[in-house]
XYZ file of N, CA and C in Angstrom:
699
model
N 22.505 -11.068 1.020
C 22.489 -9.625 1.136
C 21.438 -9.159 2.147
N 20.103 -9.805 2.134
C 19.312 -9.453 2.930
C 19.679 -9.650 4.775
N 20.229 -10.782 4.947
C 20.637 -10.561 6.396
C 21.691 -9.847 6.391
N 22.632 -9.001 5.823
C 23.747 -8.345 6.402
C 23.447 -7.182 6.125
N 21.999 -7.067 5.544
C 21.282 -5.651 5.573
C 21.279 -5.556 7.108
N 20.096 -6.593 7.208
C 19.550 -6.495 8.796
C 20.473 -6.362 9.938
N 21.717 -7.143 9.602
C 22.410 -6.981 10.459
C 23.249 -5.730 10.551
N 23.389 -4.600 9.687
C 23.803 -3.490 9.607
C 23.585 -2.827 10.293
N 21.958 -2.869 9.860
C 20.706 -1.989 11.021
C 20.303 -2.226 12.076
N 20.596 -3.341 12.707
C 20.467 -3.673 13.988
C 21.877 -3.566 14.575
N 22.852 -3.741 14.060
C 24.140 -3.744 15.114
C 24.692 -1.778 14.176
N 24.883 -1.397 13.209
C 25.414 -0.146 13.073
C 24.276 1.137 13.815
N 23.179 0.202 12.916
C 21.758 1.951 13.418
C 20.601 1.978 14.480
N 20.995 0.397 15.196
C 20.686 0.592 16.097
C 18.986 0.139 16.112
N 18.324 -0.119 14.999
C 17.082 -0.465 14.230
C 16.722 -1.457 13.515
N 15.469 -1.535 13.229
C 15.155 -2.371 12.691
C 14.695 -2.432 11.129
N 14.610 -3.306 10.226
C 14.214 -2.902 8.917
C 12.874 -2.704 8.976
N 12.457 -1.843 7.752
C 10.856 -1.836 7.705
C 10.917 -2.122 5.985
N 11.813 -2.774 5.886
C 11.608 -3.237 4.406
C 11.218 -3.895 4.180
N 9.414 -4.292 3.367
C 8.897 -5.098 3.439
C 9.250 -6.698 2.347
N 8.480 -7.789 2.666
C 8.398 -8.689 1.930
C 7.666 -8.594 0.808
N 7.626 -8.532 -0.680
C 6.713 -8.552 -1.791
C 5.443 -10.086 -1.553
N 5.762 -10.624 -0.682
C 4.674 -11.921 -0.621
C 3.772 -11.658 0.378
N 3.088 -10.375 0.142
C 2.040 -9.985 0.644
C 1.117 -9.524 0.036
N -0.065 -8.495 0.945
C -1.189 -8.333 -0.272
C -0.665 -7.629 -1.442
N -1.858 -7.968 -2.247
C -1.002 -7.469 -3.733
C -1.686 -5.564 -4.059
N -2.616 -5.661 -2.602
C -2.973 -4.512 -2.838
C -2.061 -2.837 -2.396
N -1.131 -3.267 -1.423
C -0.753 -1.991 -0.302
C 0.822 -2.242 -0.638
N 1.278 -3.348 -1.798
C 3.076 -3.736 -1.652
C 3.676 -2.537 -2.237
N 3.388 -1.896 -3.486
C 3.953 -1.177 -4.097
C 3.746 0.354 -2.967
N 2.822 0.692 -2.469
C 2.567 1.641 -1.634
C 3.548 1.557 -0.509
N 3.644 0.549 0.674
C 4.354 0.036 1.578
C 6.313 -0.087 1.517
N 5.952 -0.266 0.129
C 7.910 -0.530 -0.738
C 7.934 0.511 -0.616
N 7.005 1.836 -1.194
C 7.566 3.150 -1.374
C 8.072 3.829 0.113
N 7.309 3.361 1.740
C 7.713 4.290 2.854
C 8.845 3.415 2.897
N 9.259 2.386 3.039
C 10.231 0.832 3.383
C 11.662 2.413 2.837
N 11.463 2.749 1.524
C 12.736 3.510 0.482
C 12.627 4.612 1.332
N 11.861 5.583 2.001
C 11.725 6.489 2.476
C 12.284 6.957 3.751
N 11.894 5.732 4.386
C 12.921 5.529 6.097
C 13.862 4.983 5.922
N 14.123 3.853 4.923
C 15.380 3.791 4.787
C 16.531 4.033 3.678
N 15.926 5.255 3.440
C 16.925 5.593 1.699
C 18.476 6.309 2.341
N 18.956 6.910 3.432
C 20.347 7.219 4.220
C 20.769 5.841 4.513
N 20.232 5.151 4.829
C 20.897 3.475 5.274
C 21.095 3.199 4.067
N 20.436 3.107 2.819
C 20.496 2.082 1.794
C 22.122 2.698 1.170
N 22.333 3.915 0.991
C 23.192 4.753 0.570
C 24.526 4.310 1.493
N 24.381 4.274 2.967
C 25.372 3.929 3.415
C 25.944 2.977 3.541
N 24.965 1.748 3.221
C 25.135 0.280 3.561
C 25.862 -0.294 2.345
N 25.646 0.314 1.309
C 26.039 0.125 -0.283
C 27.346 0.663 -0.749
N 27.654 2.002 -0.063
C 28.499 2.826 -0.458
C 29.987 2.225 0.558
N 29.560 1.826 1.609
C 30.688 2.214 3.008
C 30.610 0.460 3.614
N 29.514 -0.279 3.487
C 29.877 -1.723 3.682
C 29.618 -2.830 2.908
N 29.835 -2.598 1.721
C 29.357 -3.523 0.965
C 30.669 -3.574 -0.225
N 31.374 -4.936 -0.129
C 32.733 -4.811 -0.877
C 32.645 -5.421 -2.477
N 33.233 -4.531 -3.427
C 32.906 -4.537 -4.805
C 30.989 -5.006 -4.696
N 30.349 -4.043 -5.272
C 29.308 -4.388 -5.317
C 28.409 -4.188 -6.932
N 28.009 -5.522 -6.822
C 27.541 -5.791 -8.342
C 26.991 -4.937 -9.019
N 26.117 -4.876 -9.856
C 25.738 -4.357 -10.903
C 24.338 -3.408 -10.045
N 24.084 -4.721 -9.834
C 22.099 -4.700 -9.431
C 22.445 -4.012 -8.576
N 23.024 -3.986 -7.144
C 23.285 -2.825 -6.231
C 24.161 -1.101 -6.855
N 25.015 -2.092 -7.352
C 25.319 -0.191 -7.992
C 23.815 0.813 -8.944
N 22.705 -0.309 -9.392
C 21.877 0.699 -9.873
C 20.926 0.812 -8.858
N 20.865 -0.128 -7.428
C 20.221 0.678 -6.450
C 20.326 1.773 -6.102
N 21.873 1.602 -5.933
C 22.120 2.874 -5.295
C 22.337 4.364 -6.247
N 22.206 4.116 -7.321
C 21.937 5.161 -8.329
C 20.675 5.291 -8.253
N 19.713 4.802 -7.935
C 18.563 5.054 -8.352
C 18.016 5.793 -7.240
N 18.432 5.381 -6.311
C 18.379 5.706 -4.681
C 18.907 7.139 -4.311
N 19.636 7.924 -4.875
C 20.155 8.410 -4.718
C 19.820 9.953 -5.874
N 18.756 9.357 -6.800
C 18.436 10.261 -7.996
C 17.230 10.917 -7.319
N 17.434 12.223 -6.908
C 16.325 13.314 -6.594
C 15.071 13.141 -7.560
N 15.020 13.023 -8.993
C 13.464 12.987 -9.303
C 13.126 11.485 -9.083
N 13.616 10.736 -9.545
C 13.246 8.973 -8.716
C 12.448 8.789 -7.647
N 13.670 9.466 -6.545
C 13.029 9.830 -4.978
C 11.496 10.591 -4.773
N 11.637 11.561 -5.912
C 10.465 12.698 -5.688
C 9.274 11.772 -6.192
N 9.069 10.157 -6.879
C 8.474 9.611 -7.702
C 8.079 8.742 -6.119
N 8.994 8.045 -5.806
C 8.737 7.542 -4.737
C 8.302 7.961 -3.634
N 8.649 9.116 -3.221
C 8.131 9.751 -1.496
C 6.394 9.743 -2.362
N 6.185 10.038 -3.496
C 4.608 10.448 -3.586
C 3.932 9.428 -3.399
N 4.626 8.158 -4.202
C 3.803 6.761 -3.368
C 3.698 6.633 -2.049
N 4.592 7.020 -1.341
C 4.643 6.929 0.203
C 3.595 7.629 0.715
N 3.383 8.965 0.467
C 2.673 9.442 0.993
C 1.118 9.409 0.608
N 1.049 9.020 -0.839
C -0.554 7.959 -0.858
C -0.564 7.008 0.449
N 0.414 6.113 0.620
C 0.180 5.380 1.403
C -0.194 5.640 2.781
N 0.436 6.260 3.125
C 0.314 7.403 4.965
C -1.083 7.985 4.600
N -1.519 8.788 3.486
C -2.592 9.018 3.783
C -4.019 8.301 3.198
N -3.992 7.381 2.219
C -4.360 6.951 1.754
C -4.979 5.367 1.868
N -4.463 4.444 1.061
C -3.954 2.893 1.087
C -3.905 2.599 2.252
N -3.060 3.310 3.018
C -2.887 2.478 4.331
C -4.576 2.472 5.325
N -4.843 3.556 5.428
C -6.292 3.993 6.560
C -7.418 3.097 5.763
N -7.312 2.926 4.296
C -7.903 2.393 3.673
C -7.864 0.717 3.539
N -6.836 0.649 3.798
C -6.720 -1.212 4.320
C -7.234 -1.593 5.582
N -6.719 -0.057 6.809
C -7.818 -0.351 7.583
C -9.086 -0.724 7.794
N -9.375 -0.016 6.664
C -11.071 -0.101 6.915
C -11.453 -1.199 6.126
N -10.709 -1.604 5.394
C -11.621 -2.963 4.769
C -11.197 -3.923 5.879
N -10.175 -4.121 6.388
C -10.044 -4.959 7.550
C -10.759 -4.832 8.901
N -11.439 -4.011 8.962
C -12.118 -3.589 9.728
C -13.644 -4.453 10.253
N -14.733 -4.458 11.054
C -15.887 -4.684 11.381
C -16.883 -4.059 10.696
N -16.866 -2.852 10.013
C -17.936 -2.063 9.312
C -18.406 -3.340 8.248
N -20.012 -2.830 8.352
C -20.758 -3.720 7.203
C -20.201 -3.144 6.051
N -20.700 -4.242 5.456
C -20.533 -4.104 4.043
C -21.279 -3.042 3.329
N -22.522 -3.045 3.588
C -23.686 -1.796 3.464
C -22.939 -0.316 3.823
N -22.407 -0.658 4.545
C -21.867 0.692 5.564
C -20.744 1.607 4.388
N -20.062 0.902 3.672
C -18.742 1.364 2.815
C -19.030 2.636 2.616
N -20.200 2.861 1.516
C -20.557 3.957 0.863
C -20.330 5.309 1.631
N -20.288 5.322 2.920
C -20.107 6.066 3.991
C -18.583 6.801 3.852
N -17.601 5.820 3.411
C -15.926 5.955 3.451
C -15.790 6.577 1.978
N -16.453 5.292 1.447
C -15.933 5.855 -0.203
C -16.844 6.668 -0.584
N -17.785 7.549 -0.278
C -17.946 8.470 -1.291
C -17.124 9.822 -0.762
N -16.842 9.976 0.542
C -15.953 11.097 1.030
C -14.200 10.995 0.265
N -13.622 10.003 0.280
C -12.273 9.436 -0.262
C -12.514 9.578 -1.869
N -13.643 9.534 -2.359
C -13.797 9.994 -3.991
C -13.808 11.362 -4.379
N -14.521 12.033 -3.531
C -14.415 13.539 -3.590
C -12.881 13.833 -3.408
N -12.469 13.467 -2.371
C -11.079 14.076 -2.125
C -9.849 13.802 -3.162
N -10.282 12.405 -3.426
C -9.186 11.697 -4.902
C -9.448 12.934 -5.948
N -10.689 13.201 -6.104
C -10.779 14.253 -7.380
C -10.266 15.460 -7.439
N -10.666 15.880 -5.821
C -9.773 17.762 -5.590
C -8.414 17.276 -5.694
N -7.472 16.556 -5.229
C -6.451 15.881 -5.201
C -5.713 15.801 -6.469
N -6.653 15.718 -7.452
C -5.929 15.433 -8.957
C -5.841 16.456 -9.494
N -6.507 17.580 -9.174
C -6.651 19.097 -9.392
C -5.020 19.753 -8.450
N -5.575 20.095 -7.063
C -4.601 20.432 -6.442
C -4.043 19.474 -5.787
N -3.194 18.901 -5.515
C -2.483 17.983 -4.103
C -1.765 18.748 -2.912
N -2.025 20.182 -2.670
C -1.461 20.596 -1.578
C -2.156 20.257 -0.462
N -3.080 20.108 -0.359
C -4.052 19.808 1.355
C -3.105 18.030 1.327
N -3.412 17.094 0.551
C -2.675 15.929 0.697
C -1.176 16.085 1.244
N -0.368 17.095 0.863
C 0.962 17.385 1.649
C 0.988 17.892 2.538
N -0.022 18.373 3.163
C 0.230 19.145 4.453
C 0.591 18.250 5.689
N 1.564 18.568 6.401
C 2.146 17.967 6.929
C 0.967 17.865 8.676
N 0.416 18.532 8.894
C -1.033 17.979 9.379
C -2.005 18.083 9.038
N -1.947 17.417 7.827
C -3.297 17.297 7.478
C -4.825 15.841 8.239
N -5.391 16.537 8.390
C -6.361 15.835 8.815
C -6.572 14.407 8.446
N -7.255 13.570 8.564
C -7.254 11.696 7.992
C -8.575 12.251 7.348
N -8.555 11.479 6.126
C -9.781 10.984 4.848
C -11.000 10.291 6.101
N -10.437 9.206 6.996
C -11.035 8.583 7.761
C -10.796 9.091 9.020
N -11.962 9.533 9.547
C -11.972 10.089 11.181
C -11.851 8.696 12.151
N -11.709 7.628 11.642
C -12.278 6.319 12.497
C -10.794 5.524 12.391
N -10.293 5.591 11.088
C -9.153 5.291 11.024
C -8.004 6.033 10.399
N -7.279 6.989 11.515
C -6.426 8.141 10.732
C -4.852 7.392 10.492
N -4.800 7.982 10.096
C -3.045 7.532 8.829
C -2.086 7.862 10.563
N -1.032 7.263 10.465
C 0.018 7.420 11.482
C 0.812 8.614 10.939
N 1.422 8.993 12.077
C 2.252 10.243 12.038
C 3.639 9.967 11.491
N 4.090 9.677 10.708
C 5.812 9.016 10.142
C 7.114 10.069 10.279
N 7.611 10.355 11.033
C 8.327 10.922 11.044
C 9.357 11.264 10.042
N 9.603 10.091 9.186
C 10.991 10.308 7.892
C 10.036 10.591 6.775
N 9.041 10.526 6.846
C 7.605 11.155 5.835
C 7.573 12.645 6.060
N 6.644 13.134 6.898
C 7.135 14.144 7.613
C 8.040 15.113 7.012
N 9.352 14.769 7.599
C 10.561 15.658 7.252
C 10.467 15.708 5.712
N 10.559 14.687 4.816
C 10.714 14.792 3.708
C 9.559 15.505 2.764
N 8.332 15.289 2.967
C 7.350 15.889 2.900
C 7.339 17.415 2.701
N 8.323 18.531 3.887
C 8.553 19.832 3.666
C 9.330 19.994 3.022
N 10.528 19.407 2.428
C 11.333 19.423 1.621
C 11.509 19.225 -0.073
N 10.420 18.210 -0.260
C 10.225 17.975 -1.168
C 8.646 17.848 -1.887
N 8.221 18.756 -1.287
C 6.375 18.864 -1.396
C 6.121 19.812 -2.929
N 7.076 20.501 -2.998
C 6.369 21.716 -4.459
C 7.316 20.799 -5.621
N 7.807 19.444 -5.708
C 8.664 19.065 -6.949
C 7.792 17.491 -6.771
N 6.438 17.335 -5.940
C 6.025 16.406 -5.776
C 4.855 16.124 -6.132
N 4.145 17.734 -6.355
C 2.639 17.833 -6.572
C 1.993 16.757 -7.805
N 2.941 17.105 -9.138
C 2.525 16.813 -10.485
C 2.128 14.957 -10.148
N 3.764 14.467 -9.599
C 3.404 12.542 -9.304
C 2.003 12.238 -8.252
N 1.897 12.930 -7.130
C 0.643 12.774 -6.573
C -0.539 13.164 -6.976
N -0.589 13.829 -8.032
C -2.140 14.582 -8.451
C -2.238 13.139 -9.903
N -1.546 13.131 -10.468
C -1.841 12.049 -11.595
C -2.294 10.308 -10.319
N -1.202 10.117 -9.530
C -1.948 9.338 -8.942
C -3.550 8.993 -8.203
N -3.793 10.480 -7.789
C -4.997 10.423 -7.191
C -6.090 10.611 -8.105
N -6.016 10.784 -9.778
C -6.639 10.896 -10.418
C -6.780 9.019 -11.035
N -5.803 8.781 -10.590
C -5.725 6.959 -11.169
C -6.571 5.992 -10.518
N -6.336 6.992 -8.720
C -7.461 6.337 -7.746
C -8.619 6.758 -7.830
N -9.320 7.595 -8.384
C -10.408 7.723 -8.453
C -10.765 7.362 -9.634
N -10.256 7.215 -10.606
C -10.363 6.377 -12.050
C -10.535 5.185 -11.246
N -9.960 4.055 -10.854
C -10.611 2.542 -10.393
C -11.264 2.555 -9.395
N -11.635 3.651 -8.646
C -13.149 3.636 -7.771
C -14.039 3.845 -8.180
N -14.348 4.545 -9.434
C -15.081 4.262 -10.169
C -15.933 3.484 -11.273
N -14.881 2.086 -11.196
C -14.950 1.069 -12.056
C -15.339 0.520 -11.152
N -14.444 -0.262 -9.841
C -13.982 -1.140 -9.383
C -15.487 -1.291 -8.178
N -15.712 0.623 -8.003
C -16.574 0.769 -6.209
C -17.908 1.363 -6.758
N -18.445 1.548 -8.025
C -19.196 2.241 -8.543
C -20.559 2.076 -7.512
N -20.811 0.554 -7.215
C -22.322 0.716 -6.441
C -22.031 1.434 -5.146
N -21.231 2.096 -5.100
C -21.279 2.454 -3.423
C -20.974 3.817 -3.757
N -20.484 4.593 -4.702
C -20.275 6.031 -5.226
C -21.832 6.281 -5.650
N -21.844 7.340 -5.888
C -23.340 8.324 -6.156
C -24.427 7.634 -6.922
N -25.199 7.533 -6.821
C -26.391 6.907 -7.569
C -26.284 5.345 -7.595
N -25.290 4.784 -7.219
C -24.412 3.478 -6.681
C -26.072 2.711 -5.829
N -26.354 1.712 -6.538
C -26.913 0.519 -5.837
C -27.292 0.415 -4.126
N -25.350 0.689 -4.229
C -25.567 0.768 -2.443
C -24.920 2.082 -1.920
N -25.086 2.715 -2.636
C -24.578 4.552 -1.968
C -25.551 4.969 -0.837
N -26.389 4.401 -0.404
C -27.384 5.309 0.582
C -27.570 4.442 1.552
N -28.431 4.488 2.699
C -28.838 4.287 3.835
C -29.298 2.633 3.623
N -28.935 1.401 3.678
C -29.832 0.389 3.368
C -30.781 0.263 4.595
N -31.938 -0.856 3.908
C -32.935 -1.189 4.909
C -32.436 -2.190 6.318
N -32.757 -2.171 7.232
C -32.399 -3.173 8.195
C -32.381 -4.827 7.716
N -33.361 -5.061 6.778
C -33.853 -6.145 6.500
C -32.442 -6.910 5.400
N -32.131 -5.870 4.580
C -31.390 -5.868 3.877
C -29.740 -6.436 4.894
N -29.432 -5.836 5.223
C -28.422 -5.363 6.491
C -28.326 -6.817 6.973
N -29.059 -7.387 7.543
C -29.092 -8.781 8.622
C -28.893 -9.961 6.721
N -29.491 -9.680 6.061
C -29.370 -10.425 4.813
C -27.885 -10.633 4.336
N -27.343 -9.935 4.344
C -25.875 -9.589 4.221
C -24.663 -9.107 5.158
N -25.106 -9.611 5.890
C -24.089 -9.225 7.801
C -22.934 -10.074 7.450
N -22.904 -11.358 6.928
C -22.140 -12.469 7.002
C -21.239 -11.828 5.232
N -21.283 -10.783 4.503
C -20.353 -10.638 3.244
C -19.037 -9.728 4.398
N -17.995 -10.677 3.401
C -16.738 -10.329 4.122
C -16.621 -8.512 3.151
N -15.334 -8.092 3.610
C -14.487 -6.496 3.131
C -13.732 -6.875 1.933
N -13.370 -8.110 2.093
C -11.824 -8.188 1.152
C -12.402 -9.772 1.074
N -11.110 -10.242 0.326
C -11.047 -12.123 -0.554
C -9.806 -12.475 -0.091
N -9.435 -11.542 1.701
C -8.114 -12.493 2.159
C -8.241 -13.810 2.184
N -8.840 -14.449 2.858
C -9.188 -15.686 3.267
C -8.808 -16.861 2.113
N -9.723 -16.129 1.003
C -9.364 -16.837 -0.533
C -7.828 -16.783 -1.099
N -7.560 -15.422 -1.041
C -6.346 -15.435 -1.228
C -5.067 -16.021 -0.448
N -5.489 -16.501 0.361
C -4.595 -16.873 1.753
C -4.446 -18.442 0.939
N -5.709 -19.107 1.335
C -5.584 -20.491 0.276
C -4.369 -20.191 -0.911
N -4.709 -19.785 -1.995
C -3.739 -19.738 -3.316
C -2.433 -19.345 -2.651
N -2.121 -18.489 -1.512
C -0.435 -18.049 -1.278
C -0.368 -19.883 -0.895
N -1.324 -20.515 0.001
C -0.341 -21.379 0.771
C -0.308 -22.256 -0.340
N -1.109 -22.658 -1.162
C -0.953 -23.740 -2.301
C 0.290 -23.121 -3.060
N 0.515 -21.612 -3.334
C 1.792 -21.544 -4.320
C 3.296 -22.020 -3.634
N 3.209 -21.591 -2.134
C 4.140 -21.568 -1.101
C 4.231 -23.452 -1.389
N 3.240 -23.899 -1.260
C 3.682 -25.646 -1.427
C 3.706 -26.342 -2.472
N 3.657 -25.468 -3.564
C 4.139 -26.150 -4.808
C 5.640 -25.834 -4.940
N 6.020 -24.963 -3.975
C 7.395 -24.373 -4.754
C 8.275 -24.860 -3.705
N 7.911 -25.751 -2.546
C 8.703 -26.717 -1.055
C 8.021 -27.953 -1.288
N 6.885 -28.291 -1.711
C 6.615 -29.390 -1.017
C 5.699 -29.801 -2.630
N 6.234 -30.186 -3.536
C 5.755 -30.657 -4.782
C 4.746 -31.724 -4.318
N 5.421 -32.822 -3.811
C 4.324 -33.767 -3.811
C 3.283 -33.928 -3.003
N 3.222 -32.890 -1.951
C 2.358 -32.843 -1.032
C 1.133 -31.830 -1.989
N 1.597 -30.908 -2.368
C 0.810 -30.320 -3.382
C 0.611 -30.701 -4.721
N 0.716 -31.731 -5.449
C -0.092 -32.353 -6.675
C -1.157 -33.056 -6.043
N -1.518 -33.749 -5.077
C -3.097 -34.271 -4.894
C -3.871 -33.210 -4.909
N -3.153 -31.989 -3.781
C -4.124 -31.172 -4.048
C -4.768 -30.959 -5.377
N -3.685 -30.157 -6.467
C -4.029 -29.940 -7.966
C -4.915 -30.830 -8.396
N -4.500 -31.892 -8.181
C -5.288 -32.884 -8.924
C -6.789 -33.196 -8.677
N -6.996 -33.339 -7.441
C -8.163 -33.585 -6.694
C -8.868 -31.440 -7.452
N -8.934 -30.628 -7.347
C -8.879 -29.830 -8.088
C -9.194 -29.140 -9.452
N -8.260 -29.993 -10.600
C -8.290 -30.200 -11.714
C -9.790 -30.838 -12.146
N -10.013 -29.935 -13.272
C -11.322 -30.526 -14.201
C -11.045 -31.451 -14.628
N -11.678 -32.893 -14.143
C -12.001 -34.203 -15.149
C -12.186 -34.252 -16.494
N -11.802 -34.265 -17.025
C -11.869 -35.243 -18.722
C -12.829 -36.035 -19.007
């Protein structure tokens, strides 16, 4: 099913998919799935409805689901966390900024998560300014459009979300929010002490994808690993 997607959209629409793979970070997938439904929720409808012969179960409740206005209104709000949100925000942990430096991003992105859970209209505005002046959200065009259309039946799903994000920045980012360990200006001395702490645990996590990726192709190439690994007895 997946290549005669692609091939739909490249030989009927002329495009390409932006439907992502789930074997990525585990942080931005559910955010990323939501624009993937967004740019392509008229294709998914057409591809299902008009080329796809007797179609099973699992696709007939795609395309019901796809096709259900409050569903959609559930989904564009993930999307548009993501455009303004998640996404500028993956930037920046991928980014060169010290580690010291964060407190700088996240305590402005905490304030805003909070007005956000109150009102979410500045978050819908269709130019609205970036959280991050250094790294602003892209302009999406099928965001965008949908955005004016469906912005006053959208508020309630985006304001509970941005209240969820500032609920685990507060667990998760606490030393770098207000009175936070590392919320303020560090010393230079400090700074050169800690130049070498990474943003994120890609690297780590990169290891575990490729060990899962070769347990599930290459069994025996991956049990020494395990083993060599495994706690002794």
């Amino acid at each position: 099913m997946g290549h005669a997607s692609n091939g739909y959209l490249t030989c009927e629409k002329k495009k390409r998919s932006e439907i992502i793979s789930y074997r990525s970070n585990r942080f931005n997938n559910l955010f990323l799935g939501a624009v993937s439904i967004v740019v392509h929720r008229n294709d998914i409808i057409d591809f299902i409805t008009n080329y796809t012969e007797n179609p099973n179960l699992k696709l007939q409740s795609v395309l019901a689901d796809v096709k259900c206005d409050v569903l959609y209104n559930q989904v564009l709000a993930l999307a548009i966390i993501c455009n303004r949100v998640t996404s500028p925000y993956w930037d920046l942990v991928n980014s060169e900024e010290h580690y010291l430096d964060l407190y700088k991003f996240f305590q402005p992105l905490h304030r805003k998560l909070k007005l956000w859970e109150t009102d979410s209209s500045e978050l819908l505005e269709t130019d609205m300014q970036p959280v991050f002046s250094k790294y602003p959200h892209n302009k999406n065009d099928c965001l965008l459009l949908d955005i004016g259309k469906h912005s006053e039946n959208m508020k309630p799903e985006v304001s509970i979300i941005c209240g969820c994000l500032s609920e685990i920045m507060e667990k998760q980012l606490e030393d770098f929010l207000f009175n936070g360990k590392y919320s303020q200006e560090a010393s230079e001395m400090l700074k050169q002490e800690t130049k070498h702490c990474k943003l994120t645990n890609i690297p780590a996590e990169n290891l575990f994808g490729d060990l899962d990726f070769s347990m599930q192709t290459k069994c025996n190439t991956a049990s020494p690993l395990v083993n060599h690994n495994a706690e002794k007895k």
